[in-house]
Amino acid sequence: MQQLAHRLERLGTETAFSVAQAAAAWKAKGHRVFPFHLGDINIPTAPHIVDAMNKAIADGYTGYCPGPGIPQLREALADDLGSARGIDLSPDNVVVMTGGKPVITKFLQTVMNPGQEVLYPNPGFPIYESQIEYLGGTALPYRYVPTDEGFAIDLDQLRASITPNTVAIIYNDLQNPISAESTAAEREAIAQLAQEHDLWVLSDEAYFETRYEGVSSSIASLPGMLERTVILYTFSKKFAMTGSRLGCAVAPVDLAKVFSTLNTNDESCTTHYVQWAGIEALRGTQEPVQQMLKVLRERRDAACEAVNAIPGMNVAVPHSTFYLFPDVTEAMDRMGYTAVGDFAAVALHQTGVSFCTREHFGRRQPGEERQYIRLAYSGIEVDDIREGLGRLNEWISAK
C-alpha cells in the first residue's frame, strides 16, 4: 500500500464537529436535541449583505481577482479595523482570506521554522495546536486560572515556558472557548513579554465586536506592538457570515506581502462576489449587528441563569463571545462520573443537551483538576436554552 505523508500524523482537527455528528445521529433517531456544541449562528446574514452579494454575482464578479483581495475591500477593512483599534492602517497592511482560519496557518508558515516553539492558549481554539505541530513546530501551551470574573492567563507559567527557541505567541483576547477577556494589565504584560523576547504575536480577534458590555482593545494598539503583531479578523461572527468564508490578516507590510504570495499558491484568491458583500457589511447599516448582539445578550443571560441554578455547576457572566465554560466538577462528582466525555455522552442521551468538553480544546495540562464543559448559545433560542438546561438540571438534581 502506498504511504501517506508522516506529517499527517500530527494533524489535529476541530473536534467540536464530532460532537455535532453525535448530536445529529441522536436526533435522527427521533430524539430532541438542544444544540450547545457548535459556535455557528442561527441568525441569517443581514439582507443588505446578501443583496450586495447577489448583485455582485449579477454584475459578473464571478472570476479571479487579486490574491490579497480587491482594493475596495482592503481599504474598507483598513479604515474599519484601524479606527476601532486606534491604529493607522493602510490597505497594504490588509490581506483578504477565506475566513479566519487561514490566517493561523499562513502566520505560522511565515514566522515559524520546523522545530521552533510557539506559545498558544490551552484551553483554546484547537486549530492552533494542530497547525503548529502539523507544520513541524513545537506547541507550548499556556494555561488559564479561574477567577471571580472568569479566567486569567497564568503569566508566571507563560513566562517560564519561553526559551531562546520560542518565536511567537498566539493570543486570543475575548477567548474561545472560555470567554476570557484580558485586563489592561494582562494585555500589557503579554506585550512586554513579546518585546523582551522578540516574539511575533498572532492576535486572534474573531470576537472583537461580539461583546455586551465595555469596549474591546487590541494588543496591536500598544506601543511597540503594531510592527510585530498580526491581527486575525473574520466576518463570520460579527456579521453572521460563517458560511461565506471571509476574513483577513492585518500585518506589517513585509508579512502582508508573504501572505499574499501564499494566497496565490493556496487558493488564488478569495471568492470575488463575497468580497463585495464584505464591503457592504462594513460600509452599510450596522443595525443588524446591534440587533444580533441584543439577541445574543438575552441568550447569554438566560444561559448563565440556568447554568448557575444547576447543582454543582457554576459560571461567571462573560462580557463577550457567545460561549460559557462552566465548572462542572461537583456536578460530575454528584453523578459519579470521573471522565467529562462520559458525562457529556450520557447527558446527551438523558436530556438531549449537546455540548463540548474541555478535552475538545487542547490536551489537558499537568495539574488540571477541575472539570469544564463549553456551552455555545449562538445557535439556540432563549426558550430552548431554558428548556434544555432545565432538563439538565432535572437530571442532575435527581441524584
Coordinates of C-alpha atoms in Angstrom, one line a residue, residues 12-329:
G12 CA -5.5 17.6 14.5
T13 CA -9.0 18.8 13.8
E14 CA -11.8 20.9 15.2
T15 CA -13.3 18.2 17.3
A16 CA -16.5 20.1 18.1
F17 CA -17.7 18.7 14.7
S18 CA -17.5 15.2 16.1
V19 CA -19.9 16.3 18.8
A20 CA -22.2 17.7 16.1
Q21 CA -22.2 14.3 14.4
A22 CA -23.1 12.5 17.6
A23 CA -25.9 15.0 18.2
A24 CA -27.2 14.6 14.6
A25 CA -27.2 10.8 15.0
W26 CA -29.2 11.0 18.2
K27 CA -31.6 13.5 16.6
A28 CA -32.0 11.2 13.6
K29 CA -33.4 8.5 15.9
G30 CA -36.2 10.8 16.8
H31 CA -34.9 12.4 19.9
R32 CA -35.0 16.1 20.8
V33 CA -31.5 17.8 20.8
F34 CA -30.6 21.1 22.3
P35 CA -27.5 22.2 20.3
F36 CA -25.0 23.9 22.5
H37 CA -22.0 22.3 20.7
L38 CA -21.1 24.5 17.7
G39 CA -20.2 28.2 17.6
D40 CA -22.3 28.7 14.5
I41 CA -25.0 31.3 14.4
N42 CA -28.7 30.6 13.6
I43 CA -29.3 34.2 12.7
P44 CA -29.3 34.8 8.9
T45 CA -26.8 37.1 7.3
A46 CA -28.4 40.6 7.0
P47 CA -30.5 41.1 3.8
H48 CA -28.5 44.1 2.6
I49 CA -25.3 42.0 2.7
V50 CA -27.0 39.2 0.8
D51 CA -28.3 41.6 -1.7
A52 CA -24.8 43.0 -2.3
M53 CA -23.5 39.5 -2.8
N54 CA -26.3 38.7 -5.3
K55 CA -25.8 42.0 -7.1
A56 CA -22.1 41.2 -7.4
I57 CA -22.9 37.9 -9.0
A58 CA -25.4 39.5 -11.4
D59 CA -22.8 42.1 -12.3
G60 CA -20.3 39.4 -13.3
Y61 CA -17.9 39.4 -10.3
T62 CA -17.5 35.7 -10.5
G63 CA -14.0 35.3 -11.8
Y64 CA -10.5 35.7 -10.5
C65 CA -9.5 38.8 -8.5
P66 CA -6.3 40.0 -6.8
G67 CA -4.7 37.5 -4.4
P68 CA -4.6 39.9 -1.5
G69 CA -8.2 41.0 -2.0
I70 CA -9.9 43.6 -4.1
P71 CA -8.7 47.1 -3.3
Q72 CA -12.1 48.4 -2.2
L73 CA -12.4 45.8 0.5
R74 CA -8.8 46.2 1.7
E75 CA -9.5 49.9 2.0
A76 CA -12.7 49.4 3.9
L77 CA -11.0 46.9 6.2
A78 CA -8.1 49.2 6.9
D79 CA -10.5 52.1 7.7
D80 CA -12.8 50.0 9.9
L81 CA -10.2 47.9 11.8
G82 CA -7.9 50.8 12.2
S83 CA -10.5 53.2 13.6
A84 CA -11.9 50.6 16.0
R85 CA -8.4 49.9 17.4
G86 CA -6.9 53.3 17.3
I87 CA -4.2 52.4 14.9
D88 CA -3.2 53.7 11.5
L89 CA -3.6 51.1 8.8
S90 CA -3.3 51.2 5.0
P91 CA -4.7 48.7 2.5
D92 CA -1.2 47.4 2.2
N93 CA -1.5 46.0 5.7
V94 CA -4.6 44.0 4.8
V95 CA -4.7 40.6 3.1
V96 CA -8.1 39.2 2.5
M97 CA -8.5 35.4 3.1
T98 CA -11.2 32.8 3.1
G99 CA -12.2 33.2 6.7
G100 CA -10.1 33.5 9.9
K101 CA -8.5 30.0 10.0
P102 CA -6.2 30.5 7.0
V103 CA -4.6 33.4 8.9
I104 CA -3.4 30.9 11.6
T105 CA -1.8 28.7 9.0
K106 CA -0.2 31.4 7.0
F107 CA 1.1 33.2 10.1
L108 CA 2.9 30.0 11.2
Q109 CA 4.2 29.3 7.7
T110 CA 5.7 32.7 7.6
V111 CA 7.3 33.1 11.1
M112 CA 8.0 29.6 12.3
N113 CA 10.6 27.1 11.1
P114 CA 10.3 23.4 11.9
G115 CA 11.5 22.7 15.4
Q116 CA 10.8 26.2 16.7
E117 CA 8.3 26.9 19.5
V118 CA 5.1 28.8 19.5
L119 CA 3.1 29.6 22.6
Y120 CA -0.7 29.1 22.4
P121 CA -3.7 29.2 24.8
N122 CA -4.9 26.0 26.3
P123 CA -7.8 25.5 26.6
G124 CA -8.0 27.3 23.3
F125 CA -9.2 27.0 19.7
P126 CA -7.9 23.5 18.7
I127 CA -6.6 24.6 15.3
Y128 CA -3.7 26.5 16.9
E129 CA -2.2 23.3 18.4
S130 CA -3.0 21.3 15.2
Q131 CA -1.3 23.7 12.8
I132 CA 1.8 24.3 15.0
E133 CA 2.5 20.6 15.1
Y134 CA 1.5 19.8 11.6
L135 CA 3.9 22.4 10.3
G136 CA 6.7 20.9 12.3
G137 CA 6.8 23.3 15.2
T138 CA 6.7 22.7 19.0
A139 CA 3.4 23.7 20.6
L140 CA 3.9 25.3 24.0
P141 CA 0.6 25.6 25.9
Y142 CA 0.0 28.3 28.3
R143 CA -2.9 28.0 30.8
Y144 CA -5.6 30.0 32.5
V145 CA -6.5 30.1 36.1
P146 CA -10.1 30.6 37.4
T147 CA -11.0 34.0 39.0
D148 CA -14.2 35.6 40.2
E149 CA -14.6 37.3 36.9
G150 CA -13.9 34.2 34.8
F151 CA -10.3 33.2 33.8
A152 CA -6.9 34.9 33.7
I153 CA -3.7 33.9 31.9
D154 CA -1.2 32.2 34.2
L155 CA 1.6 34.8 33.4
D156 CA 4.2 33.1 35.6
Q157 CA 3.7 29.8 33.8
L158 CA 3.7 31.5 30.4
R159 CA 6.9 33.4 31.2
A160 CA 8.6 30.3 32.4
S161 CA 7.7 28.5 29.1
I162 CA 9.6 30.9 26.9
T163 CA 13.0 29.7 25.7
P164 CA 15.5 31.0 23.1
N165 CA 13.8 28.7 20.6
T166 CA 10.4 30.4 21.1
V167 CA 9.5 32.6 18.1
A168 CA 5.8 33.5 18.5
I169 CA 2.8 33.7 20.8
I170 CA -0.8 33.2 19.8
Y171 CA -3.0 35.4 21.9
N172 CA -6.8 35.2 21.8
D173 CA -8.3 38.0 23.8
L174 CA -12.1 37.5 24.0
Q175 CA -11.3 33.8 24.0
N176 CA -12.9 30.7 22.6
P177 CA -13.8 28.5 24.5
I178 CA -13.6 30.2 27.9
S179 CA -14.8 33.7 27.1
A180 CA -11.8 35.2 29.0
E181 CA -11.0 38.8 28.4
S182 CA -7.7 40.3 29.3
T183 CA -7.5 43.2 31.7
A184 CA -5.4 46.1 30.5
A185 CA -2.6 44.9 32.8
E186 CA -2.7 41.4 31.4
R187 CA -2.6 42.7 27.9
E188 CA 0.3 45.0 28.7
A189 CA 2.2 42.0 30.3
I190 CA 1.8 39.9 27.1
A191 CA 3.1 42.9 25.1
Q192 CA 6.1 43.3 27.4
L193 CA 7.0 39.6 27.1
A194 CA 6.7 39.7 23.3
Q195 CA 9.0 42.7 23.1
E196 CA 11.5 41.4 25.7
H197 CA 11.8 38.0 23.9
D198 CA 11.4 39.4 20.3
L199 CA 8.3 37.3 19.7
W200 CA 5.8 37.6 16.8
V201 CA 2.2 37.8 18.0
L202 CA -0.9 36.4 16.4
S203 CA -3.8 38.3 17.9
D204 CA -6.9 36.4 17.2
E205 CA -9.7 39.0 17.3
A206 CA -12.6 37.0 15.9
Y207 CA -14.8 38.2 18.7
F208 CA -13.6 41.7 19.0
E209 CA -17.1 43.1 18.2
T210 CA -19.1 40.3 19.9
R211 CA -19.4 41.9 23.3
Y212 CA -22.2 43.0 25.5
E213 CA -20.6 45.5 27.9
G214 CA -17.4 47.5 27.8
V215 CA -15.1 48.3 24.9
S216 CA -12.6 46.0 23.2
S217 CA -8.9 46.8 22.9
S218 CA -6.3 45.3 20.7
I219 CA -2.8 44.4 21.7
A220 CA -1.7 45.9 18.4
S221 CA -2.5 49.3 19.7
L222 CA 0.0 49.2 22.5
P223 CA 3.4 50.9 22.0
G224 CA 5.9 48.8 20.0
M225 CA 3.3 46.1 19.1
L226 CA 2.0 47.0 15.7
E227 CA 5.2 46.1 13.9
R228 CA 5.3 42.6 15.5
T229 CA 1.5 41.7 15.5
V230 CA -0.7 40.0 13.0
I231 CA -4.4 40.5 13.6
L232 CA -6.8 37.7 12.7
Y233 CA -10.2 39.2 11.6
T234 CA -13.3 37.4 10.4
F235 CA -16.7 38.4 9.1
S236 CA -18.1 35.2 10.5
K237 CA -19.1 36.3 14.0
K238 CA -19.9 40.0 13.7
F239 CA -22.0 39.7 10.5
A240 CA -23.3 36.1 10.8
M241 CA -21.4 35.1 7.7
T242 CA -19.8 31.8 8.9
G243 CA -20.6 30.1 5.6
S244 CA -19.4 32.9 3.4
R245 CA -15.8 32.3 4.4
L246 CA -14.4 35.8 4.5
G247 CA -11.7 37.2 6.8
C248 CA -8.4 38.9 6.6
A249 CA -4.9 39.3 8.2
V250 CA -3.8 42.7 9.3
A251 CA 0.0 42.6 9.3
P252 CA 3.2 44.6 8.8
V253 CA 3.7 45.2 5.1
D254 CA 6.6 42.7 4.7
L255 CA 4.5 39.9 6.2
A256 CA 1.4 41.0 4.2
K257 CA 3.4 40.5 1.0
V258 CA 4.2 37.0 2.1
F259 CA 0.6 36.2 2.9
S260 CA -0.4 37.5 -0.5
T261 CA 2.0 35.1 -2.2
L262 CA 0.7 32.2 0.0
N263 CA -2.8 33.1 -1.1
T264 CA -1.8 32.8 -4.7
N265 CA -0.2 29.4 -4.0
D266 CA -3.1 28.1 -1.9
E267 CA -6.4 29.3 -3.3
S268 CA -5.5 32.0 -5.9
C269 CA -8.0 34.4 -4.3
T270 CA -11.0 34.8 -2.0
T271 CA -14.3 34.5 -3.8
H272 CA -14.8 37.7 -5.7
Y273 CA -18.5 38.3 -5.1
V274 CA -18.2 37.5 -1.4
Q275 CA -15.7 40.4 -1.1
W276 CA -18.3 42.9 -2.4
A277 CA -20.7 41.6 0.3
G278 CA -17.9 42.3 2.8
I279 CA -17.7 45.9 1.7
E280 CA -21.4 46.3 2.2
A281 CA -21.1 44.7 5.7
L282 CA -18.5 47.2 6.7
R283 CA -19.9 50.3 5.0
G284 CA -23.6 49.7 5.2
T285 CA -26.0 49.9 8.1
Q286 CA -24.9 48.4 11.4
E287 CA -28.4 48.0 12.8
P288 CA -28.5 44.2 12.2
V289 CA -25.2 43.8 14.1
Q290 CA -26.8 45.6 17.1
Q291 CA -29.9 43.6 16.8
M292 CA -27.9 40.3 16.8
L293 CA -25.9 41.5 19.9
K294 CA -29.3 42.1 21.6
V295 CA -30.4 38.6 20.9
L296 CA -27.1 37.1 21.9
R297 CA -27.1 39.1 25.2
E298 CA -30.6 37.7 26.0
R299 CA -29.3 34.2 25.3
R300 CA -26.2 34.8 27.5
D301 CA -28.3 36.0 30.4
A302 CA -30.8 33.0 30.1
A303 CA -27.9 30.5 29.8
C304 CA -26.0 31.9 32.8
E305 CA -29.1 32.0 35.0
A306 CA -29.9 28.4 34.1
V307 CA -26.4 27.1 34.5
N308 CA -25.9 28.6 37.9
A309 CA -29.2 27.1 39.0
I310 CA -27.8 23.5 38.3
P311 CA -26.4 21.8 41.4
G312 CA -22.6 21.5 41.1
M313 CA -22.2 23.8 38.1
N314 CA -21.2 27.5 38.1
V315 CA -20.0 30.1 35.6
A316 CA -19.1 33.8 35.7
V317 CA -21.1 36.0 33.4
P318 CA -18.8 36.8 30.4
H319 CA -18.8 40.2 28.7
S320 CA -18.0 38.9 25.2
T321 CA -18.1 36.0 22.8
F322 CA -21.1 33.6 22.8
Y323 CA -19.7 30.8 24.9
L324 CA -19.9 29.7 28.6
F325 CA -17.2 27.5 30.2
P326 CA -18.8 26.3 33.4
D327 CA -17.1 24.3 36.1
V328 CA -19.0 21.0 36.4
T329 CA -16.7 19.2 38.8

